[in-house]
């Protein structure tokens, strides 16, 4: 709780009170969910949505506070959130938030995990890219990007549910129609992959037999495979151009994550020949971005009516820590392969 210094304007007092109220509300909802879980109560439908909105409100109120009172901007925090958006003193609340989501999104009992989940994703992304005609270096970039998507969508956890949606689940958070579309596309490609990577093809046959009639999104291998084929495989041939425009591997991951969030405008931006300056101004698309924690915090950000892709990528700072973890895992995989 932040106390009120002397001689504040009415606006400054208002934003301070708004932040303290938003903080109290976030603490209250965290406590409510924890109590429900600890006492084995039935959770409400979409139990993570109220938590998510309360976190957004807290960070938004803090950004409004630091806009009005820049002296309130504190030091860095372990999550890498810009200090103007987050008080480092409230780190334990985000720790609890993550723990609650990990519980609420735990895989169902029948889910089929992999003992090599990170390698699976890198292998699949690389093989799909090779089948799309990429050379070794660019196919490797596609594998690295694919691993980033896994961390962005699931925080690096296999076969998870979704506490904010009843539609999406699995290791890359697809809906039923997306998974079905990916399976169809994979069936058309699998022979070409078998020709240059028979070991991966054999693994795929084993996982197909293992999953049987189970929802393919509850088997890590098939969930990742189908998701990549559905949304990303058709973009992989353009990885060389994307890497040239976005040499930072984290920016590359962000771009492909935008294929998940706003696929049509992201594809249009890529086709435009001027990716970074391509501007989004559709209110619905801006709403999709805000629903994924992009331009979601504070009145100034939320008042934006348009943004270029460079501005969107820069505003995706909540994804940075996840993508950094993906880079570490990918480097570990490459080191083991070279060893």
PDB file of N, CA and C in Angstrom, residues 196-277:
ATOM      1  N   UNK A 196      13.582 -37.225 -45.392  1.00  0.00           N
ATOM      2  CA  UNK A 196      14.862 -36.686 -44.914  1.00  0.00           C
ATOM      3  C   UNK A 196      15.061 -36.842 -43.410  1.00  0.00           C
ATOM      4  N   UNK A 197      13.994 -37.224 -42.673  1.00  0.00           N
ATOM      5  CA  UNK A 197      14.131 -37.402 -41.221  1.00  0.00           C
ATOM      6  C   UNK A 197      13.307 -38.609 -40.785  1.00  0.00           C
ATOM      7  N   UNK A 198      13.765 -39.804 -41.116  1.00  0.00           N
ATOM      8  CA  UNK A 198      12.995 -41.010 -40.779  1.00  0.00           C
ATOM      9  C   UNK A 198      12.828 -41.206 -39.274  1.00  0.00           C
ATOM     10  N   UNK A 199      13.782 -40.746 -38.471  1.00  0.00           N
ATOM     11  CA  UNK A 199      13.668 -40.909 -37.021  1.00  0.00           C
ATOM     12  C   UNK A 199      12.504 -40.086 -36.486  1.00  0.00           C
ATOM     13  N   UNK A 200      12.366 -38.868 -36.981  1.00  0.00           N
ATOM     14  CA  UNK A 200      11.235 -38.037 -36.546  1.00  0.00           C
ATOM     15  C   UNK A 200       9.923 -38.636 -37.022  1.00  0.00           C
ATOM     16  N   UNK A 201       9.914 -39.176 -38.219  1.00  0.00           N
ATOM     17  CA  UNK A 201       8.709 -39.801 -38.760  1.00  0.00           C
ATOM     18  C   UNK A 201       8.294 -41.005 -37.911  1.00  0.00           C
ATOM     19  N   UNK A 202       9.257 -41.783 -37.471  1.00  0.00           N
ATOM     20  CA  UNK A 202       8.966 -42.932 -36.618  1.00  0.00           C
ATOM     21  C   UNK A 202       8.395 -42.481 -35.277  1.00  0.00           C
ATOM     22  N   UNK A 203       8.982 -41.443 -34.720  1.00  0.00           N
ATOM     23  CA  UNK A 203       8.465 -40.906 -33.457  1.00  0.00           C
ATOM     24  C   UNK A 203       7.013 -40.445 -33.640  1.00  0.00           C
ATOM     25  N   UNK A 204       6.746 -39.829 -34.770  1.00  0.00           N
ATOM     26  CA  UNK A 204       5.395 -39.347 -35.038  1.00  0.00           C
ATOM     27  C   UNK A 204       4.397 -40.501 -35.103  1.00  0.00           C
ATOM     28  N   UNK A 205       4.793 -41.591 -35.757  1.00  0.00           N
ATOM     29  CA  UNK A 205       3.898 -42.750 -35.852  1.00  0.00           C
ATOM     30  C   UNK A 205       3.609 -43.325 -34.464  1.00  0.00           C
ATOM     31  N   UNK A 206       4.618 -43.345 -33.619  1.00  0.00           N
ATOM     32  CA  UNK A 206       4.431 -43.859 -32.254  1.00  0.00           C
ATOM     33  C   UNK A 206       3.477 -42.968 -31.462  1.00  0.00           C
ATOM     34  N   UNK A 207       3.620 -41.659 -31.612  1.00  0.00           N
ATOM     35  CA  UNK A 207       2.745 -40.746 -30.875  1.00  0.00           C
ATOM     36  C   UNK A 207       1.317 -40.796 -31.409  1.00  0.00           C
ATOM     37  N   UNK A 208       1.160 -40.970 -32.713  1.00  0.00           N
ATOM     38  CA  UNK A 208      -0.183 -41.109 -33.292  1.00  0.00           C
ATOM     39  C   UNK A 208      -0.858 -42.363 -32.742  1.00  0.00           C
ATOM     40  N   UNK A 209      -0.096 -43.460 -32.657  1.00  0.00           N
ATOM     41  CA  UNK A 209      -0.666 -44.689 -32.114  1.00  0.00           C
ATOM     42  C   UNK A 209      -0.997 -44.523 -30.632  1.00  0.00           C
ATOM     43  N   UNK A 210      -0.157 -43.807 -29.944  1.00  0.00           N
ATOM     44  CA  UNK A 210      -0.350 -43.594 -28.508  1.00  0.00           C
ATOM     45  C   UNK A 210      -1.581 -42.739 -28.221  1.00  0.00           C
ATOM     46  N   UNK A 211      -1.783 -41.684 -28.996  1.00  0.00           N
ATOM     47  CA  UNK A 211      -2.893 -40.772 -28.717  1.00  0.00           C
ATOM     48  C   UNK A 211      -4.226 -41.390 -29.135  1.00  0.00           C
ATOM     49  N   UNK A 212      -4.232 -42.229 -30.175  1.00  0.00           N
ATOM     50  CA  UNK A 212      -5.464 -42.907 -30.580  1.00  0.00           C
ATOM     51  C   UNK A 212      -6.601 -41.934 -30.799  1.00  0.00           C
ATOM     52  N   UNK A 213      -7.716 -42.183 -30.110  1.00  0.00           N
ATOM     53  CA  UNK A 213      -8.900 -41.335 -30.252  1.00  0.00           C
ATOM     54  C   UNK A 213      -8.945 -40.198 -29.240  1.00  0.00           C
ATOM     55  N   UNK A 214      -7.912 -40.077 -28.416  1.00  0.00           N
ATOM     56  CA  UNK A 214      -7.851 -38.979 -27.459  1.00  0.00           C
ATOM     57  C   UNK A 214      -7.715 -37.651 -28.200  1.00  0.00           C
ATOM     58  N   UNK A 215      -8.198 -36.581 -27.605  1.00  0.00           N
ATOM     59  CA  UNK A 215      -8.001 -35.243 -28.143  1.00  0.00           C
ATOM     60  C   UNK A 215      -6.502 -35.044 -28.408  1.00  0.00           C
ATOM     61  N   UNK A 216      -6.156 -34.758 -29.666  1.00  0.00           N
ATOM     62  CA  UNK A 216      -4.741 -34.624 -30.025  1.00  0.00           C
ATOM     63  C   UNK A 216      -4.042 -33.501 -29.263  1.00  0.00           C
ATOM     64  N   UNK A 217      -4.805 -32.587 -28.713  1.00  0.00           N
ATOM     65  CA  UNK A 217      -4.203 -31.478 -27.960  1.00  0.00           C
ATOM     66  C   UNK A 217      -3.735 -31.921 -26.579  1.00  0.00           C
ATOM     67  N   UNK A 218      -4.065 -33.147 -26.187  1.00  0.00           N
ATOM     68  CA  UNK A 218      -3.649 -33.655 -24.878  1.00  0.00           C
ATOM     69  C   UNK A 218      -2.460 -34.612 -24.988  1.00  0.00           C
ATOM     70  N   UNK A 219      -1.866 -34.669 -26.156  1.00  0.00           N
ATOM     71  CA  UNK A 219      -0.580 -35.344 -26.347  1.00  0.00           C
ATOM     72  C   UNK A 219       0.395 -34.251 -26.776  1.00  0.00           C
ATOM     73  N   UNK A 220       1.479 -34.091 -26.044  1.00  0.00           N
ATOM     74  CA  UNK A 220       2.378 -32.955 -26.292  1.00  0.00           C
ATOM     75  C   UNK A 220       2.862 -32.923 -27.736  1.00  0.00           C
ATOM     76  N   UNK A 221       3.308 -34.049 -28.250  1.00  0.00           N
ATOM     77  CA  UNK A 221       3.857 -34.102 -29.597  1.00  0.00           C
ATOM     78  C   UNK A 221       2.826 -33.684 -30.643  1.00  0.00           C
ATOM     79  N   UNK A 222       1.662 -34.329 -30.617  1.00  0.00           N
ATOM     80  CA  UNK A 222       0.661 -34.028 -31.646  1.00  0.00           C
ATOM     81  C   UNK A 222       0.086 -32.627 -31.473  1.00  0.00           C
ATOM     82  N   UNK A 223      -0.004 -32.143 -30.238  1.00  0.00           N
ATOM     83  CA  UNK A 223      -0.514 -30.785 -30.008  1.00  0.00           C
ATOM     84  C   UNK A 223       0.400 -29.750 -30.645  1.00  0.00           C
ATOM     85  N   UNK A 224       1.698 -29.915 -30.426  1.00  0.00           N
ATOM     86  CA  UNK A 224       2.665 -28.975 -30.995  1.00  0.00           C
ATOM     87  C   UNK A 224       2.707 -29.095 -32.517  1.00  0.00           C
ATOM     88  N   UNK A 225       2.769 -30.308 -32.990  1.00  0.00           N
ATOM     89  CA  UNK A 225       2.829 -30.553 -34.430  1.00  0.00           C
ATOM     90  C   UNK A 225       1.653 -29.909 -35.155  1.00  0.00           C
ATOM     91  N   UNK A 226       0.459 -30.173 -34.662  1.00  0.00           N
ATOM     92  CA  UNK A 226      -0.744 -29.670 -35.331  1.00  0.00           C
ATOM     93  C   UNK A 226      -0.845 -28.156 -35.237  1.00  0.00           C
ATOM     94  N   UNK A 227      -0.444 -27.596 -34.104  1.00  0.00           N
ATOM     95  CA  UNK A 227      -0.507 -26.144 -33.943  1.00  0.00           C
ATOM     96  C   UNK A 227       0.460 -25.440 -34.884  1.00  0.00           C
ATOM     97  N   UNK A 228       1.673 -25.964 -34.982  1.00  0.00           N
ATOM     98  CA  UNK A 228       2.638 -25.355 -35.897  1.00  0.00           C
ATOM     99  C   UNK A 228       2.163 -25.468 -37.347  1.00  0.00           C
ATOM    100  N   UNK A 229       1.599 -26.614 -37.701  1.00  0.00           N
ATOM    101  CA  UNK A 229       1.111 -26.782 -39.071  1.00  0.00           C
ATOM    102  C   UNK A 229      -0.071 -25.861 -39.350  1.00  0.00           C
ATOM    103  N   UNK A 230      -0.925 -25.649 -38.365  1.00  0.00           N
ATOM    104  CA  UNK A 230      -2.116 -24.822 -38.570  1.00  0.00           C
ATOM    105  C   UNK A 230      -1.771 -23.360 -38.818  1.00  0.00           C
ATOM    106  N   UNK A 231      -0.960 -22.782 -37.961  1.00  0.00           N
ATOM    107  CA  UNK A 231      -0.799 -21.329 -37.990  1.00  0.00           C
ATOM    108  C   UNK A 231       0.535 -20.842 -38.518  1.00  0.00           C
ATOM    109  N   UNK A 232       1.581 -21.656 -38.405  1.00  0.00           N
ATOM    110  CA  UNK A 232       2.923 -21.117 -38.620  1.00  0.00           C
ATOM    111  C   UNK A 232       3.678 -21.706 -39.810  1.00  0.00           C
ATOM    112  N   UNK A 233       3.379 -22.926 -40.186  1.00  0.00           N
ATOM    113  CA  UNK A 233       4.153 -23.586 -41.251  1.00  0.00           C
ATOM    114  C   UNK A 233       4.135 -22.789 -42.548  1.00  0.00           C
ATOM    115  N   UNK A 234       2.996 -22.188 -42.869  1.00  0.00           N
ATOM    116  CA  UNK A 234       2.902 -21.435 -44.121  1.00  0.00           C
ATOM    117  C   UNK A 234       3.745 -20.163 -44.091  1.00  0.00           C
ATOM    118  N   UNK A 235       4.114 -19.707 -42.895  1.00  0.00           N
ATOM    119  CA  UNK A 235       4.948 -18.514 -42.763  1.00  0.00           C
ATOM    120  C   UNK A 235       6.429 -18.877 -42.740  1.00  0.00           C
ATOM    121  N   UNK A 236       6.753 -20.126 -42.414  1.00  0.00           N
ATOM    122  CA  UNK A 236       8.155 -20.521 -42.300  1.00  0.00           C
ATOM    123  C   UNK A 236       8.989 -20.203 -43.557  1.00  0.00           C
ATOM    124  N   UNK A 237       8.448 -20.344 -44.778  1.00  0.00           N
ATOM    125  CA  UNK A 237       9.279 -19.997 -45.945  1.00  0.00           C
ATOM    126  C   UNK A 237       9.770 -18.550 -45.931  1.00  0.00           C
ATOM    127  N   UNK A 238       9.116 -17.700 -45.151  1.00  0.00           N
ATOM    128  CA  UNK A 238       9.519 -16.298 -45.093  1.00  0.00           C
ATOM    129  C   UNK A 238      10.432 -15.998 -43.907  1.00  0.00           C
ATOM    130  N   UNK A 239      10.854 -17.051 -43.203  1.00  0.00           N
ATOM    131  CA  UNK A 239      11.776 -16.853 -42.075  1.00  0.00           C
ATOM    132  C   UNK A 239      13.031 -16.098 -42.489  1.00  0.00           C
ATOM    133  N   UNK A 240      13.660 -16.404 -43.643  1.00  0.00           N
ATOM    134  CA  UNK A 240      14.864 -15.639 -44.004  1.00  0.00           C
ATOM    135  C   UNK A 240      14.623 -14.138 -44.066  1.00  0.00           C
ATOM    136  N   UNK A 241      13.512 -13.722 -44.644  1.00  0.00           N
ATOM    137  CA  UNK A 241      13.201 -12.294 -44.718  1.00  0.00           C
ATOM    138  C   UNK A 241      12.880 -11.726 -43.339  1.00  0.00           C
ATOM    139  N   UNK A 242      12.171 -12.518 -42.518  1.00  0.00           N
ATOM    140  CA  UNK A 242      11.831 -12.064 -41.174  1.00  0.00           C
ATOM    141  C   UNK A 242      13.089 -11.883 -40.336  1.00  0.00           C
ATOM    142  N   UNK A 243      13.998 -12.845 -40.437  1.00  0.00           N
ATOM    143  CA  UNK A 243      15.256 -12.761 -39.684  1.00  0.00           C
ATOM    144  C   UNK A 243      16.082 -11.556 -40.138  1.00  0.00           C
ATOM    145  N   UNK A 244      16.056 -11.262 -41.419  1.00  0.00           N
ATOM    146  CA  UNK A 244      16.784 -10.097 -41.926  1.00  0.00           C
ATOM    147  C   UNK A 244      16.200  -8.795 -41.386  1.00  0.00           C
ATOM    148  N   UNK A 245      14.859  -8.725 -41.353  1.00  0.00           N
ATOM    149  CA  UNK A 245      14.195  -7.519 -40.853  1.00  0.00           C
ATOM    150  C   UNK A 245      14.272  -7.423 -39.340  1.00  0.00           C
ATOM    151  N   UNK A 246      14.187  -8.583 -38.672  1.00  0.00           N
ATOM    152  CA  UNK A 246      14.185  -8.637 -37.208  1.00  0.00           C
ATOM    153  C   UNK A 246      15.362  -9.510 -36.761  1.00  0.00           C
ATOM    154  N   UNK A 247      16.568  -8.969 -36.722  1.00  0.00           N
ATOM    155  CA  UNK A 247      17.727  -9.793 -36.362  1.00  0.00           C
ATOM    156  C   UNK A 247      17.735 -10.261 -34.910  1.00  0.00           C
ATOM    157  N   UNK A 248      16.993  -9.598 -34.042  1.00  0.00           N
ATOM    158  CA  UNK A 248      16.914 -10.010 -32.634  1.00  0.00           C
ATOM    159  C   UNK A 248      16.029 -11.251 -32.518  1.00  0.00           C
ATOM    160  N   UNK A 249      16.552 -12.382 -31.998  1.00  0.00           N
ATOM    161  CA  UNK A 249      15.733 -13.598 -31.894  1.00  0.00           C
ATOM    162  C   UNK A 249      14.446 -13.415 -31.091  1.00  0.00           C
ATOM    163  N   UNK A 250      14.461 -12.532 -30.099  1.00  0.00           N
ATOM    164  CA  UNK A 250      13.251 -12.308 -29.307  1.00  0.00           C
ATOM    165  C   UNK A 250      12.207 -11.572 -30.137  1.00  0.00           C
ATOM    166  N   UNK A 251      12.627 -10.632 -30.973  1.00  0.00           N
ATOM    167  CA  UNK A 251      11.678  -9.979 -31.878  1.00  0.00           C
ATOM    168  C   UNK A 251      11.078 -10.987 -32.849  1.00  0.00           C
ATOM    169  N   UNK A 252      11.892 -11.935 -33.310  1.00  0.00           N
ATOM    170  CA  UNK A 252      11.368 -12.973 -34.208  1.00  0.00           C
ATOM    171  C   UNK A 252      10.273 -13.778 -33.514  1.00  0.00           C
ATOM    172  N   UNK A 253      10.514 -14.140 -32.254  1.00  0.00           N
ATOM    173  CA  UNK A 253       9.511 -14.881 -31.490  1.00  0.00           C
ATOM    174  C   UNK A 253       8.249 -14.040 -31.291  1.00  0.00           C
ATOM    175  N   UNK A 254       8.435 -12.771 -31.007  1.00  0.00           N
ATOM    176  CA  UNK A 254       7.281 -11.888 -30.838  1.00  0.00           C
ATOM    177  C   UNK A 254       6.446 -11.832 -32.109  1.00  0.00           C
ATOM    178  N   UNK A 255       7.124 -11.738 -33.251  1.00  0.00           N
ATOM    179  CA  UNK A 255       6.389 -11.667 -34.505  1.00  0.00           C
ATOM    180  C   UNK A 255       5.536 -12.911 -34.711  1.00  0.00           C
ATOM    181  N   UNK A 256       6.114 -14.085 -34.452  1.00  0.00           N
ATOM    182  CA  UNK A 256       5.337 -15.310 -34.639  1.00  0.00           C
ATOM    183  C   UNK A 256       4.254 -15.450 -33.574  1.00  0.00           C
ATOM    184  N   UNK A 257       4.468 -14.893 -32.398  1.00  0.00           N
ATOM    185  CA  UNK A 257       3.400 -14.888 -31.400  1.00  0.00           C
ATOM    186  C   UNK A 257       2.238 -14.023 -31.883  1.00  0.00           C
ATOM    187  N   UNK A 258       2.531 -12.971 -32.629  1.00  0.00           N
ATOM    188  CA  UNK A 258       1.458 -12.145 -33.187  1.00  0.00           C
ATOM    189  C   UNK A 258       0.656 -12.908 -34.241  1.00  0.00           C
ATOM    190  N   UNK A 259       1.278 -13.919 -34.865  1.00  0.00           N
ATOM    191  CA  UNK A 259       0.511 -14.797 -35.761  1.00  0.00           C
ATOM    192  C   UNK A 259      -0.574 -15.521 -34.964  1.00  0.00           C
ATOM    193  N   UNK A 260      -0.287 -15.817 -33.692  1.00  0.00           N
ATOM    194  CA  UNK A 260      -1.273 -16.435 -32.809  1.00  0.00           C
ATOM    195  C   UNK A 260      -2.375 -15.440 -32.436  1.00  0.00           C
ATOM    196  N   UNK A 261      -1.983 -14.202 -32.135  1.00  0.00           N
ATOM    197  CA  UNK A 261      -2.898 -13.222 -31.539  1.00  0.00           C
ATOM    198  C   UNK A 261      -3.716 -12.490 -32.599  1.00  0.00           C
ATOM    199  N   UNK A 262      -3.042 -11.966 -33.614  1.00  0.00           N
ATOM    200  CA  UNK A 262      -3.722 -11.203 -34.680  1.00  0.00           C
ATOM    201  C   UNK A 262      -3.207 -11.707 -36.040  1.00  0.00           C
ATOM    202  N   UNK A 263      -3.611 -12.910 -36.450  1.00  0.00           N
ATOM    203  CA  UNK A 263      -3.003 -13.531 -37.637  1.00  0.00           C
ATOM    204  C   UNK A 263      -3.165 -12.746 -38.925  1.00  0.00           C
ATOM    205  N   UNK A 264      -4.351 -12.253 -39.204  1.00  0.00           N
ATOM    206  CA  UNK A 264      -4.574 -11.611 -40.508  1.00  0.00           C
ATOM    207  C   UNK A 264      -3.761 -10.333 -40.672  1.00  0.00           C
ATOM    208  N   UNK A 265      -3.805  -9.396 -39.733  1.00  0.00           N
ATOM    209  CA  UNK A 265      -2.977  -8.197 -39.924  1.00  0.00           C
ATOM    210  C   UNK A 265      -1.480  -8.476 -39.883  1.00  0.00           C
ATOM    211  N   UNK A 266      -1.072  -9.500 -39.146  1.00  0.00           N
ATOM    212  CA  UNK A 266       0.356  -9.829 -39.101  1.00  0.00           C
ATOM    213  C   UNK A 266       0.819 -10.348 -40.454  1.00  0.00           C
ATOM    214  N   UNK A 267      -0.005 -11.177 -41.084  1.00  0.00           N
ATOM    215  CA  UNK A 267       0.328 -11.643 -42.430  1.00  0.00           C
ATOM    216  C   UNK A 267       0.335 -10.473 -43.428  1.00  0.00           C
ATOM    217  N   UNK A 268      -0.602  -9.557 -43.252  1.00  0.00           N
ATOM    218  CA  UNK A 268      -0.659  -8.389 -44.141  1.00  0.00           C
ATOM    219  C   UNK A 268       0.582  -7.517 -43.976  1.00  0.00           C
ATOM    220  N   UNK A 269       1.025  -7.370 -42.724  1.00  0.00           N
ATOM    221  CA  UNK A 269       2.229  -6.574 -42.465  1.00  0.00           C
ATOM    222  C   UNK A 269       3.434  -7.200 -43.155  1.00  0.00           C
ATOM    223  N   UNK A 270       3.506  -8.525 -43.121  1.00  0.00           N
ATOM    224  CA  UNK A 270       4.631  -9.229 -43.733  1.00  0.00           C
ATOM    225  C   UNK A 270       4.616  -9.053 -45.249  1.00  0.00           C
ATOM    226  N   UNK A 271       3.426  -9.073 -45.821  1.00  0.00           N
ATOM    227  CA  UNK A 271       3.303  -8.933 -47.272  1.00  0.00           C
ATOM    228  C   UNK A 271       3.547  -7.500 -47.742  1.00  0.00           C
ATOM    229  N   UNK A 272       3.436  -6.550 -46.830  1.00  0.00           N
ATOM    230  CA  UNK A 272       3.488  -5.138 -47.206  1.00  0.00           C
ATOM    231  C   UNK A 272       4.850  -4.690 -47.714  1.00  0.00           C
ATOM    232  N   UNK A 273       5.917  -5.433 -47.328  1.00  0.00           N
ATOM    233  CA  UNK A 273       7.257  -5.008 -47.688  1.00  0.00           C
ATOM    234  C   UNK A 273       7.813  -3.941 -46.764  1.00  0.00           C
ATOM    235  N   UNK A 274       7.034  -3.537 -45.788  1.00  0.00           N
ATOM    236  CA  UNK A 274       7.477  -2.522 -44.825  1.00  0.00           C
ATOM    237  C   UNK A 274       6.973  -2.919 -43.445  1.00  0.00           C
ATOM    238  N   UNK A 275       7.416  -4.085 -42.994  1.00  0.00           N
ATOM    239  CA  UNK A 275       6.863  -4.734 -41.801  1.00  0.00           C
ATOM    240  C   UNK A 275       6.845  -3.824 -40.583  1.00  0.00           C
ATOM    241  N   UNK A 276       7.960  -3.232 -40.253  1.00  0.00           N
ATOM    242  CA  UNK A 276       8.049  -2.500 -38.981  1.00  0.00           C
ATOM    243  C   UNK A 276       7.195  -1.245 -38.971  1.00  0.00           C
ATOM    244  N   UNK A 277       6.957  -0.644 -40.130  1.00  0.00           N
ATOM    245  CA  UNK A 277       6.160   0.582 -40.191  1.00  0.00           C
ATOM    246  C   UNK A 277       4.694   0.328 -40.527  1.00  0.00           C
TER     247      UNK A 277
END
